[in-house]
mmCIF file of C-alpha atoms in Angstrom:
data_model
loop_
_atom_site.group_PDB
_atom_site.id
_atom_site.type_symbol
_atom_site.label_atom_id
_atom_site.label_comp_id
_atom_site.label_asym_id
_atom_site.label_seq_id
_atom_site.Cartn_x
_atom_site.Cartn_y
_atom_site.Cartn_z
ATOM 1 C CA ALA A 102 -23.936 20.262 -11.563
ATOM 2 C CA ARG A 103 -27.300 18.578 -10.934
ATOM 3 C CA THR A 104 -27.356 14.869 -11.365
ATOM 4 C CA ALA A 105 -29.753 15.122 -14.408
ATOM 5 C CA ASP A 106 -27.201 17.455 -16.115
ATOM 6 C CA ARG A 107 -24.327 15.229 -15.784
ATOM 7 C CA PRO A 108 -23.708 12.700 -18.711
ATOM 8 C CA ARG A 109 -24.257 9.003 -18.115
ATOM 9 C CA VAL A 110 -21.478 6.360 -18.270
ATOM 10 C CA ASP A 111 -22.231 4.429 -21.536
ATOM 11 C CA ALA A 112 -19.232 2.037 -21.273
ATOM 12 C CA VAL A 113 -16.295 1.263 -19.078
ATOM 13 C CA ARG A 114 -13.290 -0.173 -20.948
ATOM 14 C CA ILE A 115 -10.289 -1.809 -19.379
ATOM 15 C CA ALA A 116 -7.362 -2.757 -21.398
ATOM 16 C CA GLY A 117 -3.608 -3.561 -21.187
ATOM 17 C CA ASP A 118 -1.481 -6.041 -19.474
ATOM 18 C CA LEU A 119 -3.529 -6.472 -16.341
ATOM 19 C CA ALA A 120 -1.818 -9.457 -14.707
ATOM 20 C CA LEU A 121 -4.885 -9.691 -12.309
ATOM 21 C CA PRO A 122 -8.174 -11.393 -13.242
ATOM 22 C CA MET A 123 -10.607 -9.008 -15.035
ATOM 23 C CA ALA A 124 -13.295 -9.594 -12.399
ATOM 24 C CA GLU A 125 -10.948 -8.381 -9.704
ATOM 25 C CA VAL A 126 -9.979 -5.255 -11.481
ATOM 26 C CA GLU A 127 -13.652 -4.432 -12.326
ATOM 27 C CA GLY A 128 -14.585 -5.030 -8.744
ATOM 28 C CA ALA A 129 -12.428 -2.166 -7.677
ATOM 29 C CA LEU A 130 -14.600 0.361 -9.637
ATOM 30 C CA SER A 131 -17.666 2.032 -8.240
ATOM 31 C CA LEU A 132 -18.609 3.954 -11.418
ATOM 32 C CA ASN A 133 -20.210 1.676 -13.812
ATOM 33 C CA THR A 134 -22.227 1.753 -17.107
ATOM 34 C CA GLY A 135 -25.491 3.560 -16.585
ATOM 35 C CA ASP A 136 -24.264 5.702 -13.681
ATOM 36 C CA HIS A 137 -24.232 9.460 -13.798
ATOM 37 C CA PHE A 138 -20.557 10.547 -14.308
ATOM 38 C CA ASP A 139 -18.960 12.008 -11.320
ATOM 39 C CA ALA A 140 -15.415 13.304 -11.639
ATOM 40 C CA SER A 141 -14.479 12.718 -8.013
ATOM 41 C CA ARG A 142 -15.727 9.138 -7.988
ATOM 42 C CA TRP A 143 -13.762 8.465 -11.324
ATOM 43 C CA GLN A 144 -10.526 9.749 -9.575
ATOM 44 C CA ARG A 145 -11.282 7.603 -6.574
ATOM 45 C CA ASP A 146 -11.789 4.525 -8.984
ATOM 46 C CA ARG A 147 -8.342 5.194 -10.411
ATOM 47 C CA ASP A 148 -6.854 5.520 -7.071
ATOM 48 C CA ARG A 149 -8.569 2.193 -5.895
ATOM 49 C CA LEU A 150 -7.090 0.473 -8.953
ATOM 50 C CA ARG A 151 -3.640 1.661 -8.036
ATOM 51 C CA ARG A 152 -4.015 0.516 -4.560
ATOM 52 C CA LEU A 153 -5.316 -2.946 -5.573
ATOM 53 C CA TYR A 154 -2.175 -3.371 -7.746
ATOM 54 C CA LEU A 155 0.124 -2.258 -5.002
ATOM 55 C CA GLN A 156 -1.473 -4.470 -2.451
ATOM 56 C CA ARG A 157 -0.835 -7.336 -4.848
ATOM 57 C CA GLY A 158 2.845 -6.457 -5.242
ATOM 58 C CA PHE A 159 2.832 -4.584 -8.521
ATOM 59 C CA ARG A 160 4.816 -1.550 -7.304
ATOM 60 C CA GLU A 161 5.570 -0.339 -10.808
ATOM 61 C CA VAL A 162 1.942 -0.318 -11.986
ATOM 62 C CA ARG A 163 0.949 2.454 -14.537
ATOM 63 C CA ILE A 164 -2.614 3.292 -15.111
ATOM 64 C CA VAL A 165 -3.893 5.926 -17.547
ATOM 65 C CA ALA A 166 -7.531 6.899 -17.074
ATOM 66 C CA ARG A 167 -9.374 8.698 -19.861
ATOM 67 C CA GLN A 168 -12.860 9.820 -20.482
ATOM 68 C CA ARG A 169 -14.424 10.280 -23.830
ATOM 69 C CA ARG A 170 -17.551 12.465 -23.999
ATOM 70 C CA GLN A 171 -20.133 12.113 -26.626
ATOM 71 C CA ALA A 172 -22.564 14.934 -27.281
ATOM 72 C CA ALA A 173 -26.220 14.447 -26.604
ATOM 73 C CA ALA A 174 -27.915 12.659 -29.374
ATOM 74 C CA ASN A 175 -31.657 13.557 -29.636
ATOM 75 C CA ASP A 176 -33.265 13.216 -26.188
ATOM 76 C CA ALA A 177 -30.727 10.602 -24.960
ATOM 77 C CA GLY A 178 -28.509 13.166 -23.327
ATOM 78 C CA ALA A 179 -24.673 13.280 -23.278
ATOM 79 C CA THR A 180 -22.696 10.219 -22.499
ATOM 80 C CA VAL A 181 -19.139 9.414 -21.400
ATOM 81 C CA THR A 182 -16.997 6.245 -21.918
ATOM 82 C CA LEU A 183 -14.388 5.568 -19.178
ATOM 83 C CA GLU A 184 -11.187 3.956 -20.318
ATOM 84 C CA TYR A 185 -8.436 2.483 -18.023
ATOM 85 C CA GLU A 186 -5.169 1.551 -19.670
ATOM 86 C CA ILE A 187 -3.192 -0.641 -17.159
ATOM 87 C CA THR A 188 0.450 -1.842 -17.374
ATOM 88 C CA ALA A 189 0.879 -4.000 -14.247
ATOM 89 C CA GLY A 190 4.490 -4.214 -14.664
ATOM 90 C CA PRO A 191 6.448 -6.861 -12.897
ATOM 91 C CA LEU A 192 5.572 -8.656 -9.626
ATOM 92 C CA THR A 193 7.838 -6.927 -7.143
ATOM 93 C CA ARG A 194 9.618 -8.074 -4.093
ATOM 94 C CA LEU A 195 11.753 -5.880 -1.624
ATOM 95 C CA GLU A 196 14.495 -7.738 0.193
ATOM 96 C CA VAL A 197 16.412 -6.053 2.937
ATOM 97 C CA GLU A 198 19.553 -7.772 4.231
ATOM 98 C CA GLY A 199 21.742 -6.873 7.140
ATOM 99 C CA TYR A 200 19.155 -4.758 9.103
ATOM 100 C CA ARG A 201 15.865 -5.353 10.484
ATOM 101 C CA PHE A 202 13.448 -2.282 9.819
ATOM 102 C CA PRO A 203 10.114 -1.999 11.574
ATOM 103 C CA ALA A 204 7.063 -2.540 9.398
ATOM 104 C CA ALA A 205 6.364 1.176 9.005
ATOM 105 C CA ALA A 206 9.890 1.724 7.702
ATOM 106 C CA LEU A 207 9.589 -1.102 5.110
ATOM 107 C CA GLU A 208 6.353 0.471 3.984
ATOM 108 C CA ARG A 209 8.305 3.790 3.400
ATOM 109 C CA LEU A 210 10.780 1.838 1.306
ATOM 110 C CA GLU A 211 7.923 0.191 -0.613
ATOM 111 C CA ARG A 212 6.253 3.686 -1.096
ATOM 112 C CA THR A 213 9.473 5.011 -2.399
ATOM 113 C CA TRP A 214 9.621 2.197 -4.969
ATOM 114 C CA SER A 215 6.106 2.682 -6.144
ATOM 115 C CA ASP A 216 6.529 6.699 -6.429
ATOM 116 C CA VAL A 217 9.581 6.308 -8.658
ATOM 117 C CA VAL A 218 8.972 7.827 -12.020
ATOM 118 C CA VAL A 219 12.221 6.845 -13.902
ATOM 119 C CA ASP A 220 13.278 3.343 -13.290
ATOM 120 C CA VAL A 221 16.877 3.895 -13.579
ATOM 121 C CA LEU A 222 16.774 6.040 -10.391
ATOM 122 C CA LEU A 223 15.193 3.282 -8.268
ATOM 123 C CA PRO A 224 18.312 1.853 -6.772
ATOM 124 C CA ASP A 225 19.680 5.340 -5.765
ATOM 125 C CA ASP A 226 16.262 6.292 -4.413
ATOM 126 C CA LEU A 227 15.853 3.192 -2.403
ATOM 127 C CA ALA A 228 19.438 3.542 -1.044
ATOM 128 C CA ASP A 229 18.833 7.170 -0.053
ATOM 129 C CA ALA A 230 15.599 6.235 1.642
ATOM 130 C CA ALA A 231 17.281 3.383 3.451
ATOM 131 C CA ARG A 232 20.009 5.755 4.717
ATOM 132 C CA ARG A 233 17.468 8.326 6.101
ATOM 133 C CA LEU A 234 15.683 5.606 8.018
ATOM 134 C CA LEU A 235 18.958 4.356 9.309
ATOM 135 C CA ALA A 236 19.865 7.896 10.353
ATOM 136 C CA GLU A 237 16.542 8.169 12.334
ATOM 137 C CA ASP A 238 17.764 5.094 14.182
ATOM 138 C CA GLY A 239 21.031 6.670 14.907
ATOM 139 C CA TYR A 240 23.070 4.960 12.112
ATOM 140 C CA LEU A 241 24.772 7.908 10.454
ATOM 141 C CA ARG A 242 27.391 6.227 8.254
ATOM 142 C CA PRO A 243 25.928 3.065 6.880
ATOM 143 C CA GLN A 244 26.971 1.365 3.787
ATOM 144 C CA VAL A 245 23.984 0.692 1.514
ATOM 145 C CA ALA A 246 23.976 -1.189 -1.705
ATOM 146 C CA VAL A 247 20.946 -1.715 -3.929
ATOM 147 C CA GLU A 248 20.602 -4.496 -6.649
ATOM 148 C CA ALA A 249 17.841 -5.015 -9.055
ATOM 149 C CA ILE A 250 17.113 -8.763 -10.104
ATOM 150 C CA VAL A 251 14.684 -9.403 -12.762
ATOM 151 C CA GLU A 252 13.312 -12.965 -13.355
ATOM 152 C CA GLY A 253 11.571 -13.788 -16.608
ATOM 153 C CA GLU A 254 11.415 -11.958 -19.932
ATOM 154 C CA GLY A 255 8.924 -10.570 -22.365
ATOM 155 C CA PRO A 256 5.309 -9.756 -21.770
ATOM 156 C CA GLY A 257 3.241 -11.118 -18.809
ATOM 157 C CA VAL A 258 4.030 -11.398 -15.211
ATOM 158 C CA ARG A 259 7.764 -11.225 -14.455
ATOM 159 C CA THR A 260 9.378 -10.754 -11.143
ATOM 160 C CA LYS A 261 11.595 -7.941 -10.130
ATOM 161 C CA ARG A 262 13.463 -8.069 -6.783
ATOM 162 C CA MET A 263 15.283 -5.113 -5.259
ATOM 163 C CA ARG A 264 17.791 -6.317 -2.750
ATOM 164 C CA VAL A 265 18.923 -3.761 -0.286
ATOM 165 C CA ALA A 266 22.197 -4.868 1.412
ATOM 166 C CA ILE A 267 23.054 -2.868 4.579
ATOM 167 C CA VAL A 268 25.985 -2.630 6.829
ATOM 168 C CA ALA A 269 24.737 -0.275 9.471
ATOM 169 C CA GLY A 270 27.941 0.500 11.226
ATOM 170 C CA ASP A 271 28.310 1.974 14.690
ATOM 171 C CA ARG A 272 25.333 3.592 16.295
ATOM 172 C CA SER A 273 25.765 7.208 17.299
ATOM 173 C CA ALA A 274 24.687 8.056 20.771
ATOM 174 C CA GLU A 275 24.275 11.923 19.928
ATOM 175 C CA ARG A 276 24.205 14.194 17.027
ATOM 176 C CA ARG A 277 25.966 17.473 17.006
ATOM 177 C CA ILE A 278 27.407 19.894 14.571
ATOM 178 C CA ALA A 279 31.101 20.623 15.328
ATOM 179 C CA PRO A 280 32.493 23.205 12.941
ATOM 180 C CA THR A 281 36.187 23.317 12.256
ATOM 181 C CA GLY A 282 38.469 25.600 10.416
ATOM 182 C CA ASN A 283 38.392 29.404 10.043
ATOM 183 C CA THR A 284 40.593 30.030 13.171
ATOM 184 C CA ALA A 285 42.172 33.198 11.607
ATOM 185 C CA LEU A 286 39.030 35.414 11.095
ATOM 186 C CA GLU A 287 37.104 37.162 13.826
ATOM 187 C CA GLY A 288 33.120 37.245 13.899
ATOM 188 C CA SER A 289 33.050 40.827 12.685
ATOM 189 C CA ASP A 290 35.333 40.291 9.638
#
């Protein structure tokens, strides 16, 4: 659509448990009051907000972005109000004990955390991700235990630590599949 046909942004509303200063949150947005609405810019703004929170250590942030369109009134043209409902969640910290992962592997564990939809699955998802990373390094039978530690209660900034304790075990020099069993049947049976 031509720019003139697109509605103008009449307001940008940010609400919720922000945990970060309003000015910092607003600074992540490129679509502001008076701009012509652009759906792709709006989506990029939402993605930038999420990245801002993840970079600040809020891996459980939830952001709901809405647009409320108003029909054209007289010659003013249609408008849209942009709303962001943010729940920062706790400040998060990943602690890995017993094995030193490279930075890229730690980022994969952090991404696993931020992508979890159901909180109760987080320990299992982190343990599975750690096992996969260890397998890539040749540790095929590690022991991995994950513990959630929450500090502080109620609304506001709390801290949630996920402690991943690893006993890597012996490193395998090679990987191969060695089938056993089925000694009685021939290949054509």
